[in-house]
Amino acid sequence: MTTGPHRSLRRAVKRSLVVATALASTAPLVLTAAEASPARAAACSGYVGLTFDDGPSANTPALLNSLRQNGLRATMFNQGQYAAANPAQVRAQAAAGMWVANHSYTHPHLTRLNQAQIDSEISRTQQAVAAAGGGTPRLFRPPYGETNATVRSVAARYGLTEILWNVDSQDWNGASADAIVQAAARLTNGQVILMHDWSANTLAAVPRIARGLAGRGLCAGMISPQTGRAVAPA
């Protein structure tokens, strides 16, 4: 025969077991921060620099939407004349998490200009981007990739690091979306690809570029002003 105290103790133990079982059954629902955000938790095996020259343009809104929808950030090498004419698009670039950089004011062959002319091209673009709300650029890409000691010294005077590229998408030369995707597939850790803001084929390639990078464990990073290589976003 079970006495009262023993019966109470048995009921208490039984209730404890029921509670423990219930907690155990719900334990998988208690996730760590990393488990709750798998995209954020996914480790990047390396970073690449996606760059778009010659903006902002009429294509900029669609490009920014595609980059955001595909979880990509990029460096936008803007022409000063277009930044001055389209300040809202410069602000949109910055608001979308892009890095806004200097691509000269009128896209001339800088190596054919004198120092004062080079200075004007670079300084006016710094002013146009900043006035439009894109911040003060820290990166500079010379038009056509043409540079020399004078161009570099003027850029350095404005605190700019010259950035060229490791992979040319050839979108400026009419490359198809397939060819642009294939070019991006050649990127390795730290490298930079040249693309253009106005290219319809590049816009079409963005989702596939994103999938290709993710498949190789690569993430779109910022370009370091110290090294000129793509690194994790600050």
PDB file of C-alpha atoms in Angstrom:
ATOM      1  CA  MET A   1       0.000   0.000   0.000  1.00  0.00           C
ATOM      2  CA  THR A   2       1.349   3.413  -0.953  1.00  0.00           C
ATOM      3  CA  THR A   3       1.249   6.058   1.745  1.00  0.00           C
ATOM      4  CA  GLY A   4       0.252   9.671   1.034  1.00  0.00           C
ATOM      5  CA  PRO A   5       3.789  11.160   0.979  1.00  0.00           C
ATOM      6  CA  HIS A   6       5.049   8.448  -1.363  1.00  0.00           C
ATOM      7  CA  ARG A   7       2.113   8.937  -3.687  1.00  0.00           C
ATOM      8  CA  SER A   8       2.798  12.689  -3.799  1.00  0.00           C
ATOM      9  CA  LEU A   9       6.465  12.096  -4.503  1.00  0.00           C
ATOM     10  CA  ARG A  10       5.631   9.703  -7.343  1.00  0.00           C
ATOM     11  CA  ARG A  11       3.275  12.288  -8.886  1.00  0.00           C
ATOM     12  CA  ALA A  12       5.961  15.008  -8.640  1.00  0.00           C
ATOM     13  CA  VAL A  13       8.544  12.786 -10.333  1.00  0.00           C
ATOM     14  CA  LYS A  14       6.046  11.888 -13.059  1.00  0.00           C
ATOM     15  CA  ARG A  15       5.294  15.565 -13.684  1.00  0.00           C
ATOM     16  CA  SER A  16       9.038  16.311 -13.903  1.00  0.00           C
ATOM     17  CA  LEU A  17       9.504  13.573 -16.485  1.00  0.00           C
ATOM     18  CA  VAL A  18       6.608  14.909 -18.551  1.00  0.00           C
ATOM     19  CA  VAL A  19       8.041  18.443 -18.481  1.00  0.00           C
ATOM     20  CA  ALA A  20      11.534  17.196 -19.351  1.00  0.00           C
ATOM     21  CA  THR A  21      10.150  15.178 -22.255  1.00  0.00           C
ATOM     22  CA  ALA A  22       8.242  18.204 -23.530  1.00  0.00           C
ATOM     23  CA  LEU A  23      11.307  20.399 -23.310  1.00  0.00           C
ATOM     24  CA  ALA A  24      13.391  17.802 -25.115  1.00  0.00           C
ATOM     25  CA  SER A  25      10.850  17.645 -27.920  1.00  0.00           C
ATOM     26  CA  THR A  26      11.015  21.417 -28.393  1.00  0.00           C
ATOM     27  CA  ALA A  27      14.808  21.741 -28.021  1.00  0.00           C
ATOM     28  CA  PRO A  28      15.506  21.722 -31.783  1.00  0.00           C
ATOM     29  CA  LEU A  29      13.380  24.866 -32.052  1.00  0.00           C
ATOM     30  CA  VAL A  30      15.838  26.752 -29.855  1.00  0.00           C
ATOM     31  CA  LEU A  31      18.434  27.877 -32.419  1.00  0.00           C
ATOM     32  CA  THR A  32      21.690  29.662 -32.060  1.00  0.00           C
ATOM     33  CA  ALA A  33      22.046  33.006 -33.828  1.00  0.00           C
ATOM     34  CA  ALA A  34      24.145  31.297 -36.484  1.00  0.00           C
ATOM     35  CA  GLU A  35      21.549  28.580 -37.052  1.00  0.00           C
ATOM     36  CA  ALA A  36      18.763  31.147 -37.236  1.00  0.00           C
ATOM     37  CA  SER A  37      20.595  33.099 -39.942  1.00  0.00           C
ATOM     38  CA  PRO A  38      22.233  30.496 -42.179  1.00  0.00           C
ATOM     39  CA  ALA A  39      23.023  33.036 -44.913  1.00  0.00           C
ATOM     40  CA  ARG A  40      24.842  35.246 -42.451  1.00  0.00           C
ATOM     41  CA  ALA A  41      26.517  32.307 -40.766  1.00  0.00           C
ATOM     42  CA  ALA A  42      27.813  30.826 -44.004  1.00  0.00           C
ATOM     43  CA  ALA A  43      31.567  31.287 -44.068  1.00  0.00           C
ATOM     44  CA  CYS A  44      33.172  32.974 -47.057  1.00  0.00           C
ATOM     45  CA  SER A  45      36.285  31.234 -48.312  1.00  0.00           C
ATOM     46  CA  GLY A  46      37.283  34.459 -50.040  1.00  0.00           C
ATOM     47  CA  TYR A  47      36.137  37.819 -51.365  1.00  0.00           C
ATOM     48  CA  VAL A  48      36.007  39.339 -54.840  1.00  0.00           C
ATOM     49  CA  GLY A  49      35.494  42.900 -55.998  1.00  0.00           C
ATOM     50  CA  LEU A  50      32.567  43.533 -58.339  1.00  0.00           C
ATOM     51  CA  THR A  51      33.008  46.902 -60.043  1.00  0.00           C
ATOM     52  CA  PHE A  52      30.752  48.885 -62.367  1.00  0.00           C
ATOM     53  CA  ASP A  53      32.118  51.838 -64.356  1.00  0.00           C
ATOM     54  CA  ASP A  54      30.544  54.892 -66.005  1.00  0.00           C
ATOM     55  CA  GLY A  55      27.461  55.424 -63.874  1.00  0.00           C
ATOM     56  CA  PRO A  56      25.146  56.621 -62.751  1.00  0.00           C
ATOM     57  CA  SER A  57      22.937  55.992 -65.768  1.00  0.00           C
ATOM     58  CA  ALA A  58      19.349  55.181 -66.662  1.00  0.00           C
ATOM     59  CA  ASN A  59      20.280  51.555 -65.963  1.00  0.00           C
ATOM     60  CA  THR A  60      21.405  52.256 -62.383  1.00  0.00           C
ATOM     61  CA  PRO A  61      18.060  51.645 -60.605  1.00  0.00           C
ATOM     62  CA  ALA A  62      17.618  48.219 -62.228  1.00  0.00           C
ATOM     63  CA  LEU A  63      21.240  47.314 -61.514  1.00  0.00           C
ATOM     64  CA  LEU A  64      20.954  48.293 -57.856  1.00  0.00           C
ATOM     65  CA  ASN A  65      17.723  46.300 -57.495  1.00  0.00           C
ATOM     66  CA  SER A  66      19.343  43.210 -58.981  1.00  0.00           C
ATOM     67  CA  LEU A  67      22.444  43.511 -56.810  1.00  0.00           C
ATOM     68  CA  ARG A  68      20.352  43.858 -53.655  1.00  0.00           C
ATOM     69  CA  GLN A  69      17.999  41.027 -54.580  1.00  0.00           C
ATOM     70  CA  ASN A  70      20.995  38.763 -55.074  1.00  0.00           C
ATOM     71  CA  GLY A  71      22.812  39.811 -51.910  1.00  0.00           C
ATOM     72  CA  LEU A  72      25.687  41.502 -53.693  1.00  0.00           C
ATOM     73  CA  ARG A  73      27.593  44.690 -52.964  1.00  0.00           C
ATOM     74  CA  ALA A  74      29.804  46.405 -55.488  1.00  0.00           C
ATOM     75  CA  THR A  75      32.053  49.383 -56.116  1.00  0.00           C
ATOM     76  CA  MET A  76      30.552  51.957 -58.457  1.00  0.00           C
ATOM     77  CA  PHE A  77      33.203  53.926 -60.350  1.00  0.00           C
ATOM     78  CA  ASN A  78      31.158  56.977 -61.290  1.00  0.00           C
ATOM     79  CA  GLN A  79      31.926  59.647 -63.830  1.00  0.00           C
ATOM     80  CA  GLY A  80      31.754  63.057 -62.188  1.00  0.00           C
ATOM     81  CA  GLN A  81      29.618  64.571 -64.947  1.00  0.00           C
ATOM     82  CA  TYR A  82      26.959  61.901 -64.457  1.00  0.00           C
ATOM     83  CA  ALA A  83      27.120  62.123 -60.660  1.00  0.00           C
ATOM     84  CA  ALA A  84      26.508  65.867 -60.917  1.00  0.00           C
ATOM     85  CA  ALA A  85      23.597  65.331 -63.319  1.00  0.00           C
ATOM     86  CA  ASN A  86      22.030  62.432 -61.357  1.00  0.00           C
ATOM     87  CA  PRO A  87      22.629  63.058 -57.647  1.00  0.00           C
ATOM     88  CA  ALA A  88      19.595  60.991 -56.646  1.00  0.00           C
ATOM     89  CA  GLN A  89      21.149  57.914 -58.243  1.00  0.00           C
ATOM     90  CA  VAL A  90      24.425  58.496 -56.385  1.00  0.00           C
ATOM     91  CA  ARG A  91      22.468  58.618 -53.137  1.00  0.00           C
ATOM     92  CA  ALA A  92      20.660  55.446 -54.186  1.00  0.00           C
ATOM     93  CA  GLN A  93      23.995  53.699 -54.751  1.00  0.00           C
ATOM     94  CA  ALA A  94      25.158  54.604 -51.263  1.00  0.00           C
ATOM     95  CA  ALA A  95      21.800  53.714 -49.695  1.00  0.00           C
ATOM     96  CA  ALA A  96      21.958  50.285 -51.362  1.00  0.00           C
ATOM     97  CA  GLY A  97      25.267  49.599 -49.608  1.00  0.00           C
ATOM     98  CA  MET A  98      27.513  50.148 -52.599  1.00  0.00           C
ATOM     99  CA  TRP A  99      30.888  51.847 -52.437  1.00  0.00           C
ATOM    100  CA  VAL A 100      31.037  54.973 -54.609  1.00  0.00           C
ATOM    101  CA  ALA A 101      34.340  55.693 -56.322  1.00  0.00           C
ATOM    102  CA  ASN A 102      35.996  58.106 -58.787  1.00  0.00           C
ATOM    103  CA  HIS A 103      36.227  57.423 -62.540  1.00  0.00           C
ATOM    104  CA  SER A 104      37.220  60.946 -63.679  1.00  0.00           C
ATOM    105  CA  TYR A 105      34.812  63.693 -64.703  1.00  0.00           C
ATOM    106  CA  THR A 106      34.521  63.296 -68.493  1.00  0.00           C
ATOM    107  CA  HIS A 107      36.280  59.954 -69.135  1.00  0.00           C
ATOM    108  CA  PRO A 108      39.236  61.290 -71.127  1.00  0.00           C
ATOM    109  CA  HIS A 109      42.557  59.637 -71.927  1.00  0.00           C
ATOM    110  CA  LEU A 110      44.269  61.010 -68.827  1.00  0.00           C
ATOM    111  CA  THR A 111      47.765  60.122 -69.998  1.00  0.00           C
ATOM    112  CA  ARG A 112      47.327  62.623 -72.844  1.00  0.00           C
ATOM    113  CA  LEU A 113      46.527  65.480 -70.459  1.00  0.00           C
ATOM    114  CA  ASN A 114      48.794  67.752 -68.479  1.00  0.00           C
ATOM    115  CA  GLN A 115      48.909  67.690 -64.700  1.00  0.00           C
ATOM    116  CA  ALA A 116      46.462  70.578 -64.236  1.00  0.00           C
ATOM    117  CA  GLN A 117      43.911  68.900 -66.503  1.00  0.00           C
ATOM    118  CA  ILE A 118      44.296  65.588 -64.701  1.00  0.00           C
ATOM    119  CA  ASP A 119      43.831  67.391 -61.398  1.00  0.00           C
ATOM    120  CA  SER A 120      40.621  68.979 -62.649  1.00  0.00           C
ATOM    121  CA  GLU A 121      39.211  65.633 -63.789  1.00  0.00           C
ATOM    122  CA  ILE A 122      39.872  63.993 -60.458  1.00  0.00           C
ATOM    123  CA  SER A 123      39.068  66.863 -58.104  1.00  0.00           C
ATOM    124  CA  ARG A 124      35.763  67.764 -59.768  1.00  0.00           C
ATOM    125  CA  THR A 125      34.638  64.152 -59.502  1.00  0.00           C
ATOM    126  CA  GLN A 126      35.520  64.054 -55.803  1.00  0.00           C
ATOM    127  CA  GLN A 127      33.391  67.157 -55.325  1.00  0.00           C
ATOM    128  CA  ALA A 128      30.492  65.917 -57.482  1.00  0.00           C
ATOM    129  CA  VAL A 129      30.227  62.561 -55.711  1.00  0.00           C
ATOM    130  CA  ALA A 130      30.442  64.124 -52.252  1.00  0.00           C
ATOM    131  CA  ALA A 131      27.897  66.821 -53.136  1.00  0.00           C
ATOM    132  CA  ALA A 132      25.510  64.157 -54.438  1.00  0.00           C
ATOM    133  CA  GLY A 133      25.640  62.248 -51.160  1.00  0.00           C
ATOM    134  CA  GLY A 134      27.994  59.453 -52.141  1.00  0.00           C
ATOM    135  CA  GLY A 135      30.649  60.311 -49.574  1.00  0.00           C
ATOM    136  CA  THR A 136      34.242  61.166 -50.396  1.00  0.00           C
ATOM    137  CA  PRO A 137      35.681  58.506 -52.728  1.00  0.00           C
ATOM    138  CA  ARG A 138      38.795  56.649 -51.647  1.00  0.00           C
ATOM    139  CA  LEU A 139      39.257  54.649 -54.849  1.00  0.00           C
ATOM    140  CA  PHE A 140      40.033  55.856 -58.367  1.00  0.00           C
ATOM    141  CA  ARG A 141      39.941  54.059 -61.676  1.00  0.00           C
ATOM    142  CA  PRO A 142      41.521  55.817 -64.674  1.00  0.00           C
ATOM    143  CA  PRO A 143      39.434  55.651 -67.860  1.00  0.00           C
ATOM    144  CA  TYR A 144      40.494  52.833 -70.182  1.00  0.00           C
ATOM    145  CA  GLY A 145      42.890  51.681 -67.452  1.00  0.00           C
ATOM    146  CA  GLU A 146      45.424  54.178 -68.816  1.00  0.00           C
ATOM    147  CA  THR A 147      47.749  55.535 -66.168  1.00  0.00           C
ATOM    148  CA  ASN A 148      51.234  56.844 -65.500  1.00  0.00           C
ATOM    149  CA  ALA A 149      53.231  58.368 -62.667  1.00  0.00           C
ATOM    150  CA  THR A 150      51.540  61.759 -63.036  1.00  0.00           C
ATOM    151  CA  VAL A 151      48.025  60.283 -62.914  1.00  0.00           C
ATOM    152  CA  ARG A 152      48.920  58.237 -59.845  1.00  0.00           C
ATOM    153  CA  SER A 153      50.526  61.176 -58.053  1.00  0.00           C
ATOM    154  CA  VAL A 154      47.510  63.435 -58.633  1.00  0.00           C
ATOM    155  CA  ALA A 155      45.161  60.699 -57.440  1.00  0.00           C
ATOM    156  CA  ALA A 156      47.289  60.187 -54.343  1.00  0.00           C
ATOM    157  CA  ARG A 157      47.078  63.909 -53.619  1.00  0.00           C
ATOM    158  CA  TYR A 158      43.351  63.437 -53.099  1.00  0.00           C
ATOM    159  CA  GLY A 159      43.806  60.366 -50.940  1.00  0.00           C
ATOM    160  CA  LEU A 160      42.802  58.024 -53.741  1.00  0.00           C
ATOM    161  CA  THR A 161      44.108  54.525 -54.407  1.00  0.00           C
ATOM    162  CA  GLU A 162      44.259  53.583 -58.082  1.00  0.00           C
ATOM    163  CA  ILE A 163      42.299  50.411 -58.872  1.00  0.00           C
ATOM    164  CA  LEU A 164      42.476  48.533 -62.173  1.00  0.00           C
ATOM    165  CA  TRP A 165      41.206  44.931 -62.548  1.00  0.00           C
ATOM    166  CA  ASN A 166      42.242  41.294 -62.749  1.00  0.00           C
ATOM    167  CA  VAL A 167      39.369  40.100 -64.962  1.00  0.00           C
ATOM    168  CA  ASP A 168      37.811  42.072 -67.832  1.00  0.00           C
ATOM    169  CA  SER A 169      34.205  41.039 -68.466  1.00  0.00           C
ATOM    170  CA  GLN A 170      34.399  42.552 -71.962  1.00  0.00           C
ATOM    171  CA  ASP A 171      30.860  43.872 -71.511  1.00  0.00           C
ATOM    172  CA  TRP A 172      32.027  47.148 -73.033  1.00  0.00           C
ATOM    173  CA  ASN A 173      32.906  45.150 -76.143  1.00  0.00           C
ATOM    174  CA  GLY A 174      29.492  43.541 -76.566  1.00  0.00           C
ATOM    175  CA  ALA A 175      30.145  40.382 -74.548  1.00  0.00           C
ATOM    176  CA  SER A 176      27.054  38.218 -74.079  1.00  0.00           C
ATOM    177  CA  ALA A 177      25.551  37.527 -70.671  1.00  0.00           C
ATOM    178  CA  ASP A 178      26.975  33.986 -70.897  1.00  0.00           C
ATOM    179  CA  ALA A 179      30.466  35.342 -71.568  1.00  0.00           C
ATOM    180  CA  ILE A 180      30.187  37.791 -68.665  1.00  0.00           C
ATOM    181  CA  VAL A 181      29.150  34.975 -66.316  1.00  0.00           C
ATOM    182  CA  GLN A 182      32.110  32.914 -67.545  1.00  0.00           C
ATOM    183  CA  ALA A 183      34.456  35.836 -66.922  1.00  0.00           C
ATOM    184  CA  ALA A 184      33.208  36.173 -63.341  1.00  0.00           C
ATOM    185  CA  ALA A 185      33.811  32.444 -62.883  1.00  0.00           C
ATOM    186  CA  ARG A 186      37.548  33.107 -63.314  1.00  0.00           C
ATOM    187  CA  LEU A 187      37.693  35.341 -60.250  1.00  0.00           C
ATOM    188  CA  THR A 188      39.727  34.107 -57.315  1.00  0.00           C
ATOM    189  CA  ASN A 189      40.096  35.431 -53.775  1.00  0.00           C
ATOM    190  CA  GLY A 190      41.035  39.112 -53.667  1.00  0.00           C
ATOM    191  CA  GLN A 191      40.548  39.738 -57.376  1.00  0.00           C
ATOM    192  CA  VAL A 192      38.548  42.467 -59.095  1.00  0.00           C
ATOM    193  CA  ILE A 193      36.345  42.272 -62.203  1.00  0.00           C
ATOM    194  CA  LEU A 194      35.623  45.141 -64.597  1.00  0.00           C
ATOM    195  CA  MET A 195      31.979  45.625 -65.581  1.00  0.00           C
ATOM    196  CA  HIS A 196      29.858  48.594 -66.634  1.00  0.00           C
ATOM    197  CA  ASP A 197      26.774  50.232 -65.180  1.00  0.00           C
ATOM    198  CA  TRP A 198      25.059  50.710 -68.541  1.00  0.00           C
ATOM    199  CA  SER A 199      25.413  47.192 -69.964  1.00  0.00           C
ATOM    200  CA  ALA A 200      22.117  45.323 -70.412  1.00  0.00           C
ATOM    201  CA  ASN A 201      23.984  42.024 -70.735  1.00  0.00           C
ATOM    202  CA  THR A 202      25.785  42.640 -67.450  1.00  0.00           C
ATOM    203  CA  LEU A 203      22.479  43.368 -65.740  1.00  0.00           C
ATOM    204  CA  ALA A 204      21.110  40.083 -67.072  1.00  0.00           C
ATOM    205  CA  ALA A 205      24.201  38.251 -65.812  1.00  0.00           C
ATOM    206  CA  VAL A 206      24.021  39.470 -62.192  1.00  0.00           C
ATOM    207  CA  PRO A 207      21.820  36.660 -60.753  1.00  0.00           C
ATOM    208  CA  ARG A 208      23.989  34.001 -62.360  1.00  0.00           C
ATOM    209  CA  ILE A 209      27.161  35.705 -61.167  1.00  0.00           C
ATOM    210  CA  ALA A 210      25.736  35.635 -57.638  1.00  0.00           C
ATOM    211  CA  ARG A 211      24.932  31.920 -57.853  1.00  0.00           C
ATOM    212  CA  GLY A 212      28.350  31.128 -59.307  1.00  0.00           C
ATOM    213  CA  LEU A 213      30.185  32.958 -56.537  1.00  0.00           C
ATOM    214  CA  ALA A 214      28.069  31.324 -53.833  1.00  0.00           C
ATOM    215  CA  GLY A 215      28.740  27.920 -55.344  1.00  0.00           C
ATOM    216  CA  ARG A 216      32.457  28.533 -54.940  1.00  0.00           C
ATOM    217  CA  GLY A 217      32.191  29.966 -51.433  1.00  0.00           C
ATOM    218  CA  LEU A 218      33.123  33.466 -52.590  1.00  0.00           C
ATOM    219  CA  CYS A 219      31.449  36.641 -51.382  1.00  0.00           C
ATOM    220  CA  ALA A 220      31.304  40.119 -52.868  1.00  0.00           C
ATOM    221  CA  GLY A 221      33.596  42.302 -50.810  1.00  0.00           C
ATOM    222  CA  MET A 222      34.946  45.817 -50.624  1.00  0.00           C
ATOM    223  CA  ILE A 223      38.178  46.876 -52.282  1.00  0.00           C
ATOM    224  CA  SER A 224      40.786  47.799 -49.709  1.00  0.00           C
ATOM    225  CA  PRO A 225      42.326  51.265 -50.208  1.00  0.00           C
ATOM    226  CA  GLN A 226      45.447  49.882 -48.574  1.00  0.00           C
ATOM    227  CA  THR A 227      46.029  46.848 -50.793  1.00  0.00           C
ATOM    228  CA  GLY A 228      43.733  47.296 -53.785  1.00  0.00           C
ATOM    229  CA  ARG A 229      42.404  43.791 -53.203  1.00  0.00           C
ATOM    230  CA  ALA A 230      38.902  42.631 -52.335  1.00  0.00           C
ATOM    231  CA  VAL A 231      38.405  42.000 -48.631  1.00  0.00           C
ATOM    232  CA  ALA A 232      35.556  41.455 -46.172  1.00  0.00           C
ATOM    233  CA  PRO A 233      33.302  44.505 -45.893  1.00  0.00           C
ATOM    234  CA  ALA A 234      34.236  46.731 -42.972  1.00  0.00           C
TER     235      ALA A 234
END
